[in-house]
PDB file of C-alpha atoms and ligand atoms in Angstrom:
ATOM      1  CA  MET A 489     140.194  72.453 118.582  1.00 50.00           C
ATOM      2  CA  SER A 490     137.653  75.226 118.185  1.00 54.00           C
ATOM      3  CA  ARG A 491     136.288  75.875 114.759  1.00 63.00           C
ATOM      4  CA  ILE A 492     135.616  79.411 113.715  1.00 60.00           C
ATOM      5  CA  PRO A 493     131.822  79.893 113.862  1.00 54.00           C
ATOM      6  CA  ASP A 494     130.289  79.191 110.463  1.00 52.00           C
ATOM      7  CA  ALA A 495     133.288  77.093 109.449  1.00 48.00           C
ATOM      8  CA  ASP A 496     130.835  74.271 108.804  1.00 50.00           C
ATOM      9  CA  ASP A 497     129.501  76.303 105.919  1.00 50.00           C
ATOM     10  CA  VAL A 498     132.735  75.470 104.142  1.00 49.00           C
ATOM     11  CA  THR A 499     131.385  72.044 103.265  1.00 43.00           C
ATOM     12  CA  PRO A 500     134.048  69.386 102.706  1.00 42.00           C
ATOM     13  CA  LYS A 501     133.695  67.831  99.272  1.00 44.00           C
ATOM     14  CA  VAL A 502     135.466  65.008  97.504  1.00 48.00           C
ATOM     15  CA  ALA A 503     135.082  64.716  93.746  1.00 57.00           C
ATOM     16  CA  GLY A 504     137.190  61.713  92.702  1.00 55.00           C
ATOM     17  CA  VAL A 505     137.075  62.720  89.028  1.00 57.00           C
ATOM     18  CA  PRO A 506     139.550  60.890  86.705  1.00 55.00           C
ATOM     19  CA  VAL A 507     142.215  63.178  85.245  1.00 68.00           C
ATOM     20  CA  ASP A 508     144.380  63.146  82.162  1.00 77.00           C
ATOM     21  CA  ASP A 509     147.708  63.521  83.963  1.00 88.00           C
ATOM     22  CA  PRO A 510     149.854  60.382  83.900  1.00 90.00           C
ATOM     23  CA  ASP A 511     151.098  60.890  87.479  1.00 94.00           C
ATOM     24  CA  VAL A 512     147.737  61.610  89.100  1.00 93.00           C
ATOM     25  CA  SER A 513     145.144  58.910  89.792  1.00 90.00           C
ATOM     26  CA  SER A 514     142.165  61.172  90.524  1.00 89.00           C
ATOM     27  CA  VAL A 515     141.205  64.783  91.088  1.00 91.00           C
ATOM     28  CA  LEU A 516     139.926  65.471  94.561  1.00 92.00           C
ATOM     29  CA  TYR A 517     139.200  69.172  94.154  1.00 93.00           C
ATOM     30  CA  ASP A 518     139.078  70.927  90.829  1.00 91.00           C
ATOM     31  CA  ALA A 519     139.669  74.621  90.140  1.00 91.00           C
ATOM     32  CA  ASN A 520     135.970  75.508  90.519  1.00 92.00           C
ATOM     33  CA  MET A 521     135.700  73.790  93.874  1.00 93.00           C
ATOM     34  CA  ILE A 522     138.843  75.544  95.077  1.00 95.00           C
ATOM     35  CA  GLU A 523     137.471  78.897  93.943  1.00 94.00           C
ATOM     36  CA  GLY A 524     134.169  78.291  95.786  1.00 94.00           C
ATOM     37  CA  ALA A 525     135.952  77.254  98.981  1.00 95.00           C
ATOM     38  CA  LEU A 526     138.173  80.335  98.864  1.00 96.00           C
ATOM     39  CA  GLU A 527     135.162  82.611  98.654  1.00 94.00           C
ATOM     40  CA  GLN A 528     133.702  80.991 101.752  1.00 94.00           C
ATOM     41  CA  LEU A 529     136.977  81.209 103.617  1.00 96.00           C
ATOM     42  CA  ALA A 530     137.297  84.873 102.631  1.00 95.00           C
ATOM     43  CA  ALA A 531     133.818  85.526 104.042  1.00 93.00           C
ATOM     44  CA  LEU A 532     134.888  83.785 107.239  1.00 94.00           C
ATOM     45  CA  VAL A 533     138.003  85.951 107.546  1.00 94.00           C
ATOM     46  CA  VAL A 534     135.992  89.121 107.003  1.00 93.00           C
ATOM     47  CA  SER A 535     133.237  88.151 109.442  1.00 90.00           C
ATOM     48  CA  HIS A 536     135.211  86.428 112.216  1.00 92.00           C
ATOM     49  CA  LEU A 537     138.837  87.449 111.975  1.00 94.00           C
ATOM     50  CA  GLY A 538     138.333  91.178 111.549  1.00 90.00           C
ATOM     51  CA  ASP A 539     140.852  91.937 114.303  1.00 92.00           C
ATOM     52  CA  PHE A 540     143.536  89.646 112.869  1.00 96.00           C
ATOM     53  CA  GLU A 541     146.133  91.869 111.288  1.00 96.00           C
ATOM     54  CA  VAL A 542     149.079  89.654 110.403  1.00 98.00           C
ATOM     55  CA  PHE A 543     148.673  86.829 107.863  1.00 98.00           C
ATOM     56  CA  VAL A 544     151.464  84.288 107.660  1.00 98.00           C
ATOM     57  CA  PRO A 545     151.547  81.981 104.617  1.00 98.00           C
ATOM     58  CA  VAL A 546     153.723  78.934 105.196  1.00 97.00           C
ATOM     59  CA  THR A 547     155.979  78.614 102.177  1.00 95.00           C
ATOM     60  CA  THR A 548     156.251  77.027  99.804  1.00 94.00           C
ATOM     61  CA  GLY A 549     153.122  74.873  99.929  1.00 96.00           C
ATOM     62  CA  ALA A 550     150.625  77.607 100.841  1.00 97.00           C
ATOM     63  CA  MET A 551     151.789  80.084  98.221  1.00 96.00           C
ATOM     64  CA  MET A 552     148.941  79.568  95.701  1.00 97.00           C
ATOM     65  CA  PHE A 553     146.298  79.231  98.388  1.00 97.00           C
ATOM     66  CA  ALA A 554     147.459  82.293 100.311  1.00 98.00           C
ATOM     67  CA  SER A 555     147.843  84.514  97.267  1.00 97.00           C
ATOM     68  CA  ASP A 556     144.305  83.703  96.084  1.00 97.00           C
ATOM     69  CA  LEU A 557     142.789  83.931  99.584  1.00 98.00           C
ATOM     70  CA  VAL A 558     144.170  87.345 100.573  1.00 97.00           C
ATOM     71  CA  ARG A 559     142.926  88.878  97.305  1.00 96.00           C
ATOM     72  CA  SER A 560     139.520  87.312  97.894  1.00 96.00           C
ATOM     73  CA  VAL A 561     139.492  88.836 101.388  1.00 95.00           C
ATOM     74  CA  TYR A 562     140.253  92.265  99.932  1.00 93.00           C
ATOM     75  CA  THR A 563     137.438  92.006  97.391  1.00 92.00           C
ATOM     76  CA  MET A 564     135.006  90.664  99.994  1.00 92.00           C
ATOM     77  CA  GLU A 565     135.841  93.508 102.415  1.00 90.00           C
ATOM     78  CA  ARG A 566     135.100  96.043  99.695  1.00 88.00           C
ATOM     79  CA  MET A 567     131.820  94.327  98.812  1.00 87.00           C
ATOM     80  CA  LEU A 568     130.704  94.272 102.446  1.00 84.00           C
ATOM     81  CA  ARG A 569     132.052  97.666 103.470  1.00 77.00           C
ATOM     82  CA  GLU A 570     128.620  99.237 104.071  1.00 78.00           C
ATOM     83  CA  GLU A 571     127.471  96.372 106.276  1.00 81.00           C
ATOM     84  CA  LEU A 572     130.742  96.097 108.165  1.00 78.00           C
ATOM     85  CA  ARG A 573     130.836  99.793 109.085  1.00 77.00           C
ATOM     86  CA  ARG A 574     134.549  99.587 109.625  1.00 77.00           C
ATOM     87  CA  GLY A 575     137.633 100.717 107.735  1.00 75.00           C
ATOM     88  CA  TYR A 576     139.391  98.429 105.323  1.00 75.00           C
ATOM     89  CA  LYS A 577     141.477  95.708 106.822  1.00 77.00           C
ATOM     90  CA  ARG A 578     145.071  96.517 105.994  1.00 90.00           C
ATOM     91  CA  MET A 579     146.780  93.178 106.179  1.00 95.00           C
ATOM     92  CA  VAL A 580     150.388  92.597 106.999  1.00 97.00           C
ATOM     93  CA  ILE A 581     151.429  89.561 104.959  1.00 98.00           C
ATOM     94  CA  SER A 582     154.730  87.948 105.772  1.00 98.00           C
ATOM     95  CA  CYS A 583     155.778  84.348 105.115  1.00 98.00           C
ATOM     96  CA  ALA A 584     157.120  81.740 107.503  1.00 98.00           C
ATOM     97  CA  THR A 585     159.088  78.684 106.485  1.00 97.00           C
ATOM     98  CA  CYS A 586     158.701  75.343 108.191  1.00 93.00           C
ATOM     99  CA  ALA A 587     160.644  72.237 107.258  1.00 85.00           C
ATOM    100  CA  SER A 588     159.946  68.791 108.594  1.00 75.00           C
ATOM    101  CA  TYR A 589     160.680  66.623 105.567  1.00 58.00           C
ATOM    102  CA  GLY A 590     162.147  66.966 102.096  1.00 50.00           C
ATOM    103  CA  ALA A 591     161.376  64.414  99.411  1.00 51.00           C
ATOM    104  CA  GLY A 592     159.390  61.966 101.551  1.00 57.00           C
ATOM    105  CA  THR A 593     155.656  61.792 102.198  1.00 63.00           C
ATOM    106  CA  THR A 594     155.527  61.795 106.003  1.00 64.00           C
ATOM    107  CA  SER A 595     157.228  63.894 108.615  1.00 59.00           C
ATOM    108  CA  ASP A 596     159.421  62.136 111.156  1.00 60.00           C
ATOM    109  CA  ALA A 597     157.625  62.056 114.530  1.00 64.00           C
ATOM    110  CA  ASN A 598     160.880  62.627 116.389  1.00 63.00           C
ATOM    111  CA  ALA A 599     162.357  65.263 114.094  1.00 72.00           C
ATOM    112  CA  GLU A 600     162.274  68.886 115.183  1.00 83.00           C
ATOM    113  CA  VAL A 601     160.293  71.137 112.876  1.00 90.00           C
ATOM    114  CA  GLU A 602     162.585  73.935 111.729  1.00 92.00           C
ATOM    115  CA  VAL A 603     160.700  77.226 111.847  1.00 96.00           C
ATOM    116  CA  ARG A 604     161.740  80.491 110.262  1.00 96.00           C
ATOM    117  CA  LEU A 605     159.401  83.186 111.569  1.00 97.00           C
ATOM    118  CA  PRO A 606     157.948  85.967 109.399  1.00 97.00           C
ATOM    119  CA  SER A 607     160.164  89.043 109.215  1.00 96.00           C
ATOM    120  CA  CYS A 608     157.437  91.385 110.542  1.00 97.00           C
ATOM    121  CA  ASP A 609     156.910  92.162 114.223  1.00 96.00           C
ATOM    122  CA  VAL A 610     154.159  89.954 115.686  1.00 98.00           C
ATOM    123  CA  LYS A 611     154.377  91.280 119.246  1.00 98.00           C
ATOM    124  CA  GLY A 612     150.904  92.051 120.583  1.00 98.00           C
ATOM    125  CA  LYS A 613     149.332  91.152 117.205  1.00 97.00           C
ATOM    126  CA  ARG A 614     146.617  88.707 116.251  1.00 98.00           C
ATOM    127  CA  VAL A 615     148.222  86.403 113.724  1.00 98.00           C
ATOM    128  CA  CYS A 616     146.568  84.013 111.275  1.00 98.00           C
ATOM    129  CA  ILE A 617     148.637  81.185 109.803  1.00 98.00           C
ATOM    130  CA  LEU A 618     147.757  80.209 106.221  1.00 98.00           C
ATOM    131  CA  GLU A 619     148.752  76.602 105.569  1.00 98.00           C
ATOM    132  CA  ASP A 620     148.193  74.245 102.644  1.00 97.00           C
ATOM    133  CA  ILE A 621     147.423  71.130 104.652  1.00 97.00           C
ATOM    134  CA  ILE A 622     147.303  70.091 108.279  1.00 96.00           C
ATOM    135  CA  ASP A 623     148.374  66.476 108.590  1.00 95.00           C
ATOM    136  CA  THR A 624     149.844  65.332 111.943  1.00 94.00           C
ATOM    137  CA  GLY A 625     149.624  68.982 113.043  1.00 96.00           C
ATOM    138  CA  ARG A 626     153.244  69.082 114.198  1.00 95.00           C
ATOM    139  CA  THR A 627     154.238  71.789 111.699  1.00 95.00           C
ATOM    140  CA  VAL A 628     151.432  74.141 112.708  1.00 97.00           C
ATOM    141  CA  MET A 629     152.026  73.411 116.391  1.00 97.00           C
ATOM    142  CA  ALA A 630     155.725  74.323 116.072  1.00 96.00           C
ATOM    143  CA  LEU A 631     154.932  77.530 114.193  1.00 98.00           C
ATOM    144  CA  THR A 632     152.172  78.491 116.633  1.00 98.00           C
ATOM    145  CA  LYS A 633     154.520  77.996 119.597  1.00 97.00           C
ATOM    146  CA  ALA A 634     157.205  80.100 117.896  1.00 97.00           C
ATOM    147  CA  LEU A 635     154.707  82.904 117.170  1.00 98.00           C
ATOM    148  CA  TYR A 636     153.519  82.936 120.801  1.00 98.00           C
ATOM    149  CA  ALA A 637     157.159  82.924 121.951  1.00 98.00           C
ATOM    150  CA  ALA A 638     157.690  85.979 119.728  1.00 98.00           C
ATOM    151  CA  GLY A 639     154.870  87.760 121.572  1.00 98.00           C
ATOM    152  CA  ALA A 640     151.793  87.185 119.395  1.00 98.00           C
ATOM    153  CA  GLU A 641     148.548  88.018 121.194  1.00 98.00           C
ATOM    154  CA  GLU A 642     146.567  85.251 119.480  1.00 98.00           C
ATOM    155  CA  VAL A 643     147.292  82.734 116.738  1.00 98.00           C
ATOM    156  CA  ALA A 644     144.607  81.256 114.442  1.00 98.00           C
ATOM    157  CA  LEU A 645     144.869  78.872 111.505  1.00 98.00           C
ATOM    158  CA  ILE A 646     143.273  78.682 108.104  1.00 98.00           C
ATOM    159  CA  ALA A 647     144.241  75.577 106.164  1.00 97.00           C
ATOM    160  CA  LEU A 648     143.075  74.567 102.709  1.00 96.00           C
ATOM    161  CA  MET A 649     142.982  70.876 103.619  1.00 96.00           C
ATOM    162  CA  ASP A 650     142.611  68.771 106.736  1.00 96.00           C
ATOM    163  CA  LYS A 651     144.058  65.231 106.838  1.00 94.00           C
ATOM    164  CA  SER A 652     142.488  64.694 110.240  1.00 91.00           C
ATOM    165  CA  ALA A 653     142.900  60.896 110.314  1.00 90.00           C
ATOM    166  CA  ARG A 654     146.620  61.373 110.913  1.00 91.00           C
ATOM    167  CA  ARG A 655     146.454  64.046 113.628  1.00 93.00           C
ATOM    168  CA  ASP A 656     148.969  63.711 116.439  1.00 94.00           C
ATOM    169  CA  ALA A 657     147.382  63.571 119.932  1.00 96.00           C
ATOM    170  CA  GLU A 658     149.863  66.104 121.315  1.00 96.00           C
ATOM    171  CA  ALA A 659     149.013  68.584 118.574  1.00 96.00           C
ATOM    172  CA  THR A 660     145.255  68.165 119.135  1.00 96.00           C
ATOM    173  CA  LYS A 661     145.750  68.748 122.872  1.00 97.00           C
ATOM    174  CA  TYR A 662     147.861  71.841 122.222  1.00 97.00           C
ATOM    175  CA  PHE A 663     145.284  73.377 119.849  1.00 97.00           C
ATOM    176  CA  GLU A 664     142.541  72.703 122.409  1.00 97.00           C
ATOM    177  CA  GLU A 665     144.537  74.229 125.251  1.00 98.00           C
ATOM    178  CA  LYS A 666     145.106  77.346 123.186  1.00 97.00           C
ATOM    179  CA  ASN A 667     141.437  77.353 122.169  1.00 97.00           C
ATOM    180  CA  MET A 668     142.786  77.957 118.704  1.00 98.00           C
ATOM    181  CA  LYS A 669     140.458  79.175 115.988  1.00 97.00           C
ATOM    182  CA  ILE A 670     140.860  76.757 113.097  1.00 97.00           C
ATOM    183  CA  ALA A 671     139.095  76.619 109.745  1.00 96.00           C
ATOM    184  CA  CYS A 672     139.795  74.167 106.929  1.00 95.00           C
ATOM    185  CA  ALA A 673     138.145  74.167 103.513  1.00 94.00           C
ATOM    186  CA  PHE A 674     138.473  70.536 102.461  1.00 95.00           C
ATOM    187  CA  MET A 675     138.811  67.175 104.123  1.00 93.00           C
ATOM    188  CA  CYS A 676     141.726  65.176 102.755  1.00 94.00           C
ATOM    189  CA  PRO A 677     141.715  61.380 102.732  1.00 91.00           C
ATOM    190  CA  ASP A 678     144.785  59.578 104.104  1.00 91.00           C
ATOM    191  CA  GLU A 679     146.506  59.683 100.719  1.00 92.00           C
ATOM    192  CA  PHE A 680     149.342  61.766  99.365  1.00 94.00           C
ATOM    193  CA  VAL A 681     147.957  64.690  97.395  1.00 96.00           C
ATOM    194  CA  VAL A 682     149.614  67.189  95.084  1.00 97.00           C
ATOM    195  CA  GLY A 683     148.759  70.341  93.177  1.00 97.00           C
ATOM    196  CA  TYR A 684     147.709  73.923  93.869  1.00 97.00           C
ATOM    197  CA  GLY A 685     150.952  74.455  95.763  1.00 97.00           C
ATOM    198  CA  LEU A 686     151.277  70.995  97.304  1.00 97.00           C
ATOM    199  CA  ASP A 687     154.339  69.119  96.148  1.00 96.00           C
ATOM    200  CA  TYR A 688     156.122  65.827  96.108  1.00 95.00           C
ATOM    201  CA  GLY A 689     159.863  66.524  96.162  1.00 93.00           C
ATOM    202  CA  GLY A 690     159.246  70.059  94.823  1.00 94.00           C
ATOM    203  CA  ARG A 691     157.169  68.856  91.855  1.00 96.00           C
ATOM    204  CA  TYR A 692     153.454  69.129  90.955  1.00 96.00           C
ATOM    205  CA  ARG A 693     152.847  72.499  92.641  1.00 97.00           C
ATOM    206  CA  GLU A 694     151.697  73.993  89.320  1.00 95.00           C
ATOM    207  CA  LEU A 695     148.698  71.679  88.883  1.00 94.00           C
ATOM    208  CA  PRO A 696     145.543  73.842  88.834  1.00 92.00           C
ATOM    209  CA  PHE A 697     143.690  71.197  90.876  1.00 93.00           C
ATOM    210  CA  ILE A 698     144.390  68.957  93.881  1.00 95.00           C
ATOM    211  CA  GLY A 699     144.818  65.309  93.001  1.00 94.00           C
ATOM    212  CA  VAL A 700     146.059  62.028  94.404  1.00 94.00           C
ATOM    213  CA  LEU A 701     149.586  61.137  93.345  1.00 94.00           C
ATOM    214  CA  LYS A 702     149.847  57.602  91.968  1.00 93.00           C
ATOM    215  CA  PRO A 703     151.212  55.497  94.856  1.00 90.00           C
ATOM    216  CA  GLU A 704     153.637  53.647  92.545  1.00 92.00           C
ATOM    217  CA  LEU A 705     155.486  56.938  91.954  1.00 92.00           C
ATOM    218  CA  ILE A 706     156.057  57.294  95.682  1.00 87.00           C
ATOM    219  CA  ALA A 707     157.104  53.639  95.975  1.00 77.00           C
ATOM    220  CA  ALA A 708     159.471  54.004  92.964  1.00 73.00           C
ATOM    221  CA  SER A 709     161.249  57.059  94.370  1.00 68.00           C
ATOM    222  CA  ALA A 710     161.481  55.480  97.853  1.00 65.00           C
ATOM    223  CA  GLU A 711     163.270  52.452  96.286  1.00 62.00           C
ATOM    224  CA  LYS A 712     165.821  54.698  94.566  1.00 54.00           C
ATOM    225  CA  LYS A 713     167.013  56.095  97.939  1.00 47.00           C
TER     226      LYS A 713
HETATM  227  P1  IMP B1078     152.284  67.936 109.522  1.00 84.38           P
HETATM  228  O1  IMP B1078     153.384  68.564 110.311  1.00 84.38           O
HETATM  229  O2  IMP B1078     152.342  66.435 109.615  1.00 84.38           O
HETATM  230  O3  IMP B1078     150.921  68.473 109.835  1.00 84.38           O
HETATM  231  O4  IMP B1078     152.618  68.196 108.020  1.00 84.38           O
HETATM  232  C1  IMP B1078     152.219  69.327 107.383  1.00 84.38           C
HETATM  233  C2  IMP B1078     153.073  69.593 106.186  1.00 84.38           C
HETATM  234  O5  IMP B1078     153.351  68.391 105.467  1.00 84.38           O
HETATM  235  C3  IMP B1078     152.312  70.482 105.241  1.00 84.38           C
HETATM  236  O6  IMP B1078     152.727  71.796 105.427  1.00 84.38           O
HETATM  237  C4  IMP B1078     152.692  69.950 103.885  1.00 84.38           C
HETATM  238  O7  IMP B1078     153.793  70.698 103.412  1.00 84.38           O
HETATM  239  C5  IMP B1078     153.131  68.541 104.098  1.00 84.38           C
HETATM  240  N1  IMP B1078     152.128  67.546 103.677  1.00 84.38           N
HETATM  241  C6  IMP B1078     151.338  66.783 104.456  1.00 84.38           C
HETATM  242  N2  IMP B1078     150.544  65.975 103.724  1.00 84.38           N
HETATM  243  C7  IMP B1078     150.827  66.261 102.433  1.00 84.38           C
HETATM  244  C8  IMP B1078     150.312  65.757 101.174  1.00 84.38           C
HETATM  245  O8  IMP B1078     149.428  64.888 101.082  1.00 84.38           O
HETATM  246  N3  IMP B1078     150.861  66.321 100.065  1.00 84.38           N
HETATM  247  C9  IMP B1078     151.825  67.277 100.088  1.00 84.38           C
HETATM  248  N4  IMP B1078     152.323  67.773 101.235  1.00 84.38           N
HETATM  249  C10 IMP B1078     151.834  67.263 102.397  1.00 84.38           C
HETATM  250 MG1   MG B1079     153.834  72.866 104.039  1.00 84.38          MG
END
């Protein structure tokens, strides 16, 4: 997997601050840390993905991340316009939907990932996927394959979080073969996290931080099934 040059500048951080939400055991990344990471990712997009035109947020999880990031990119482009000596990037933003699991916490290794492609034409375009979290990598792999099948010239990935401990070998091999440009803002421990768009059964997306969901809540809902 190739990292976009300078991606290391987006230093992974883990805070582990206690939080006053009864369902969350600790905050991994608070609003300030998220804001700082987005600025760095925006700088990366402006400096290294200048020829990427189509941006594809994966709904619903990436909605907060993508909406903040694309506005940061716009502001950053304007700030750097003298240095860049190029016209403004006019982004095409169009969402994709990928479904691999509903109310559970892990995707089924054998299940097909259902992909609904963005409605815009990606033929001959450089396309950047915006994803909340890359876990096994199967979701991003399925979407990347579908975008190439639809004629995309190149597909890159920007993810807010990277749960690399759980990466699937086939996905890693595929990203390497494609020499895919990948940047992630934060490392994610092998725990189930919620907030800032990330959900558990559709809940917790509205949290203004990313935190670890109390494991007993996952165990309790698994028992009810
Ligand atoms: P993958 O296909 O295993 O990489 O799974 C990626 C998808 O699973 C992401 O788009 C998320 O929607 C979801 N996911 C993975 N880990 C978490 C988590 O800790 N919290 C919430 N959603 C997660
Ligand atoms: Mg998702």
